[in-house]
Amino acid sequence: MVILGVNVDHVATVRQARKTFEPDPVMAATLAILGGADGITVHLREDRRHIQDRDLKLLREVVPCELNLEMAATEEMIKIACSTKPDLVTIVPEKRQELTTEGGLNVRDLKEHLKEAIQRIKDEGIPVSLFINPDRADIECSKEIGADMVEIHTGYYSEAKGELALRELQRIKDAVAFSLSLGLKTNAGHGLNYYNVKPIAGIKGIRGLYIGHSIVSRAVLVGIEEAVRQMKKLIGEACSGV
Ligand code: PXP
C-alpha cells in the first residue's frame, strides 16, 4: 500500500497569520496520524514563514511514524537536520518570494553541493530524498550523487487539464518506472488533491505520496482526522484497482 505523508505546513500558516498559538501544527499532526497518516511532513523554511523550530522539535518527540523534514540544502538546515534526526530529509529548492515550492531541484547544476549535503545527512543515519521533476537525467543524477529516494514533482500534472494532464501523467509514470529500475525508492507529491490523486496512487511501485494543501483545506470543513481518512480511502482504492 502506498504510504501517505501529511504536510501540516498550512496549519502553521494560519497560526502565523496572527503570530499566535493556534492552530498548532503539532496537534494537527497527532490528529492526522489518528486519521491514518503514515507520516508527517514539515518544511522548515529559511524565513520561518510557517513552521517554526519549536514545531520541528516537538514533532520529533511526538510523531511515532515517519517524520519527513523538507528543507533547502543550506548550512543552517543541514545542521538542524543532523541534530533533530528526522526519519527522512527531502531536499527541495527554496526561493524567498515563492508561494510554494516551484519546480524540482536543479540537480545537475547543483550536483557537487547536493552530493556533499546528502553525504553529511546520510552520515547521521538519515535517509535522503530529492524533490525532482519527472526527468530521466535528473533521476540518473540523483542516483549518482547518493540519494536514497526521489520525490517526483506532480505539480505540472495537477495544474494541467485534458490531454495535457494525460501527457503529464504519462511523464510521471515513465519517471517512476525509470527511477525504480535504478533502485531508487520513489515518491510523488505536490498539488495532489481528492480529484486527481487516484491515477498517481495507482502507479505501480510508488512508495509514498506527500500531500498538504488539499488535506488541510478539507480539514477546515470536516476536521483533519476525517480529511486524512477520506484521502487514505482514495489511495487504498487506487492501490487495489477500484
Ligand atoms: N512535496 C514537496 C516536496 C513539497 O514542497 C510540497 C509543498 O510543501 C508538497 C509535497 C505538498 O504539496 P501540496 O501542499 O500542494 O500538497
Coordinates of C-alpha atoms and ligand atoms in Angstrom, one line a residue:
M1 CA 0.0 0.0 0.0
V2 CA 1.2 3.5 -0.9
I3 CA 2.0 5.5 2.2
L4 CA 0.6 8.9 2.9
G5 CA 2.7 11.7 4.4
V6 CA 0.6 14.6 5.5
N7 CA 2.2 18.0 5.3
V8 CA 1.0 20.3 8.1
D9 CA 2.7 23.5 7.0
H10 CA -0.6 25.2 6.2
V11 CA -1.8 24.7 9.7
A12 CA 1.2 26.7 10.8
T13 CA 0.4 29.3 8.0
V14 CA -2.9 30.0 9.7
R15 CA -1.2 30.3 13.1
Q16 CA 1.5 32.7 11.7
A17 CA -1.2 34.9 10.2
R18 CA -1.8 36.2 13.7
K19 CA 1.6 35.1 15.2
T20 CA -0.4 33.3 18.0
F21 CA -0.5 29.8 19.4
E22 CA -3.3 28.3 17.4
P23 CA -3.9 26.2 15.4
D24 CA -1.0 24.1 16.5
P25 CA 0.6 22.0 13.7
V26 CA 1.8 19.6 16.4
M27 CA -1.8 18.9 17.5
A28 CA -2.9 18.7 13.8
A29 CA -0.1 16.1 13.2
T30 CA -1.3 13.8 16.0
L31 CA -4.9 14.0 14.8
A32 CA -3.7 13.3 11.2
I33 CA -2.0 10.2 12.5
L34 CA -5.2 9.1 14.2
G35 CA -6.9 9.6 10.9
G36 CA -4.4 7.2 9.2
A37 CA -1.5 9.3 8.1
D38 CA 1.6 7.2 7.7
G39 CA 3.9 10.1 8.3
I40 CA 4.1 13.9 8.9
T41 CA 6.0 16.3 6.7
V42 CA 7.1 19.9 7.6
H43 CA 9.1 22.3 5.5
L44 CA 11.3 24.5 7.8
R45 CA 11.9 27.5 5.5
E46 CA 14.8 29.9 5.9
D47 CA 12.3 32.7 6.5
R48 CA 10.3 30.6 9.0
R49 CA 7.1 31.8 7.4
H50 CA 5.1 28.8 8.7
I51 CA 6.8 26.0 10.5
Q52 CA 8.9 27.2 13.5
D53 CA 11.9 25.5 15.1
R54 CA 9.8 24.7 18.1
D55 CA 7.3 22.8 15.9
L56 CA 10.1 20.6 14.5
K57 CA 11.4 19.8 18.0
L58 CA 8.0 18.9 19.4
L59 CA 7.1 16.8 16.3
R60 CA 10.3 14.9 16.7
E61 CA 9.1 13.9 20.2
V62 CA 5.5 13.1 19.4
V63 CA 5.5 11.6 15.8
P64 CA 5.8 7.9 16.1
C65 CA 5.8 7.3 12.3
E66 CA 7.8 8.9 9.5
L67 CA 8.8 12.5 10.2
N68 CA 9.9 14.0 6.9
L69 CA 11.8 17.2 7.0
E70 CA 11.6 19.2 3.8
M71 CA 14.5 21.7 3.6
A72 CA 16.8 23.6 1.4
A73 CA 20.4 22.3 1.3
T74 CA 21.8 25.2 3.3
E75 CA 24.4 25.0 6.1
E76 CA 21.8 26.1 8.7
M77 CA 19.3 23.4 7.6
I78 CA 21.9 20.7 7.3
K79 CA 22.9 21.3 10.9
I80 CA 19.2 21.4 12.1
A81 CA 18.6 18.1 10.3
C82 CA 21.6 16.4 11.7
S83 CA 20.7 17.4 15.3
T84 CA 17.0 16.8 15.1
K85 CA 17.3 13.5 13.2
P86 CA 14.0 13.2 11.3
D87 CA 13.2 9.9 9.7
L88 CA 13.7 11.3 6.3
V89 CA 15.1 14.5 4.8
T90 CA 13.6 15.7 1.5
I91 CA 15.8 18.4 -0.1
V92 CA 13.8 20.9 -2.0
P93 CA 14.6 24.1 -3.9
E94 CA 13.6 27.3 -2.0
K95 CA 13.1 30.8 -3.2
R96 CA 12.0 33.6 -0.8
Q97 CA 9.2 35.1 -3.0
E98 CA 7.5 31.8 -4.0
L99 CA 4.1 30.9 -2.7
T100 CA 5.1 27.2 -2.5
T101 CA 7.9 25.0 -3.8
E102 CA 8.1 25.8 -7.5
G103 CA 9.6 23.1 -9.6
G104 CA 12.0 20.3 -8.7
L105 CA 15.7 20.7 -7.8
N106 CA 18.2 21.7 -10.4
V107 CA 20.1 18.5 -9.6
R108 CA 22.6 18.6 -12.4
D109 CA 23.7 22.2 -11.8
L110 CA 23.9 21.7 -8.0
K111 CA 25.5 18.3 -8.3
E112 CA 28.6 18.8 -6.2
H113 CA 26.8 20.9 -3.5
L114 CA 24.0 18.3 -3.2
K115 CA 26.3 15.4 -3.1
E116 CA 28.1 16.8 -0.1
A117 CA 24.9 17.7 1.6
I118 CA 23.4 14.2 1.1
Q119 CA 26.6 12.6 2.4
R120 CA 26.6 14.7 5.6
I121 CA 22.9 13.9 6.3
K122 CA 23.4 10.2 5.5
D123 CA 26.4 10.1 7.8
E124 CA 23.9 10.8 10.6
G125 CA 21.9 7.7 9.6
I126 CA 19.1 9.8 8.0
P127 CA 17.9 8.7 4.5
V128 CA 17.7 11.5 1.9
S129 CA 15.1 12.1 -0.8
L130 CA 15.4 14.7 -3.6
F131 CA 12.4 16.6 -4.9
I132 CA 12.8 16.5 -8.7
N133 CA 11.0 17.0 -11.9
P134 CA 9.9 13.8 -13.9
D135 CA 13.1 13.9 -15.9
R136 CA 15.4 11.0 -16.7
A137 CA 18.6 13.0 -16.5
D138 CA 17.6 14.3 -13.0
I139 CA 16.7 10.9 -11.8
E140 CA 20.1 9.5 -13.1
C141 CA 21.9 12.3 -11.4
S142 CA 20.0 11.8 -8.1
K143 CA 21.2 8.2 -8.1
E144 CA 24.7 9.2 -8.9
I145 CA 25.0 11.7 -6.1
G146 CA 23.8 9.2 -3.5
A147 CA 20.1 9.9 -2.9
D148 CA 18.2 7.1 -1.3
M149 CA 14.9 8.2 -2.7
V150 CA 13.3 10.7 -5.0
E151 CA 10.0 12.5 -4.9
I152 CA 8.7 13.2 -8.3
H153 CA 7.1 16.6 -8.7
T154 CA 3.4 16.2 -9.6
G155 CA 2.6 19.9 -9.8
Y156 CA 2.6 20.2 -13.6
Y157 CA 0.2 17.2 -13.7
S158 CA -2.0 18.8 -11.0
E159 CA -2.3 22.0 -12.9
A160 CA -2.9 20.5 -16.3
K161 CA -6.3 19.7 -17.9
G162 CA -7.5 17.2 -20.5
E163 CA -4.9 15.9 -23.0
L164 CA -2.1 17.8 -21.3
A165 CA -2.9 16.2 -17.9
L166 CA -2.8 12.8 -19.6
R167 CA 0.6 13.6 -21.1
E168 CA 1.9 14.8 -17.7
L169 CA 0.6 11.6 -16.1
Q170 CA 2.5 9.5 -18.6
R171 CA 5.6 11.5 -17.9
I172 CA 5.3 10.7 -14.2
K173 CA 4.6 7.0 -14.9
D174 CA 7.8 6.8 -17.1
A175 CA 9.8 8.7 -14.5
V176 CA 8.6 6.4 -11.7
A177 CA 9.4 3.2 -13.7
F178 CA 12.9 4.6 -14.6
S179 CA 13.6 5.6 -11.1
L180 CA 12.6 2.2 -9.7
S181 CA 14.8 0.5 -12.3
L182 CA 17.8 2.3 -10.9
G183 CA 16.9 1.1 -7.4
L184 CA 15.7 4.4 -6.0
K185 CA 12.7 4.4 -3.7
T186 CA 10.2 6.6 -5.5
N187 CA 7.6 9.0 -4.0
A188 CA 5.4 11.7 -5.6
G189 CA 3.8 14.9 -4.4
H190 CA 2.8 18.5 -4.9
G191 CA -0.7 19.7 -5.9
L192 CA -2.4 16.4 -5.3
N193 CA -6.0 16.6 -4.2
Y194 CA -9.1 14.5 -3.8
Y195 CA -9.9 14.7 -7.5
N196 CA -6.5 14.0 -9.1
V197 CA -4.8 11.6 -6.6
K198 CA -6.1 8.2 -7.9
P199 CA -4.1 8.0 -11.2
I200 CA -0.9 8.8 -9.3
A201 CA -1.7 6.5 -6.3
G202 CA -2.3 3.7 -8.8
I203 CA 1.2 3.9 -10.4
K204 CA 2.9 0.5 -9.8
G205 CA 5.8 0.6 -7.4
I206 CA 5.3 4.1 -6.0
R207 CA 6.3 4.2 -2.3
G208 CA 4.5 7.2 -0.9
L209 CA 2.5 10.4 -1.6
Y210 CA 3.2 13.7 0.2
I211 CA 0.1 15.9 0.4
G212 CA -0.6 19.1 2.3
H213 CA -2.7 21.9 0.9
S214 CA -5.8 19.8 -0.1
I215 CA -5.9 17.9 3.1
V216 CA -5.5 20.9 5.3
S217 CA -8.2 22.7 3.2
R218 CA -10.6 19.9 3.6
A219 CA -9.8 19.7 7.3
V220 CA -11.1 23.3 7.8
L221 CA -14.5 21.9 6.9
V222 CA -14.5 18.3 8.1
G223 CA -11.6 18.1 10.7
I224 CA -8.2 16.7 10.0
E225 CA -8.8 13.2 11.1
E226 CA -11.7 12.9 8.7
A227 CA -9.8 14.7 5.9
V228 CA -6.9 12.2 6.2
R229 CA -9.4 9.2 6.3
Q230 CA -11.0 10.4 3.1
M231 CA -7.6 10.7 1.3
K232 CA -6.5 7.3 2.6
K233 CA -9.6 5.7 1.3
L234 CA -9.0 7.1 -2.2
I235 CA -5.3 5.9 -2.1
G236 CA -6.4 2.5 -0.9
E237 CA -9.0 2.2 -3.7
A238 CA -6.4 3.2 -6.4
C239 CA -3.9 0.7 -5.0
S240 CA -6.5 -2.1 -5.2
G241 CA -7.5 -1.0 -8.7
V242 CA -11.0 0.3 -7.8
Ligands
PXP1 N1 6.2 17.7 -1.7 C1 7.0 18.7 -1.6 C2 8.5 18.5 -1.9 C3 6.6 20.0 -1.3 O1 7.4 21.0 -1.3 C4 5.2 20.2 -1.0 C5 4.7 21.5 -0.6 O2 5.2 21.9 0.6 C6 4.4 19.0 -1.1 C7 4.9 17.8 -1.4 C8 2.9 19.2 -0.8 O3 2.3 19.9 -1.7 P1 0.8 20.3 -1.6 O4 0.7 21.2 -0.4 O5 0.5 21.0 -2.9 O6 0.0 19.1 -1.4

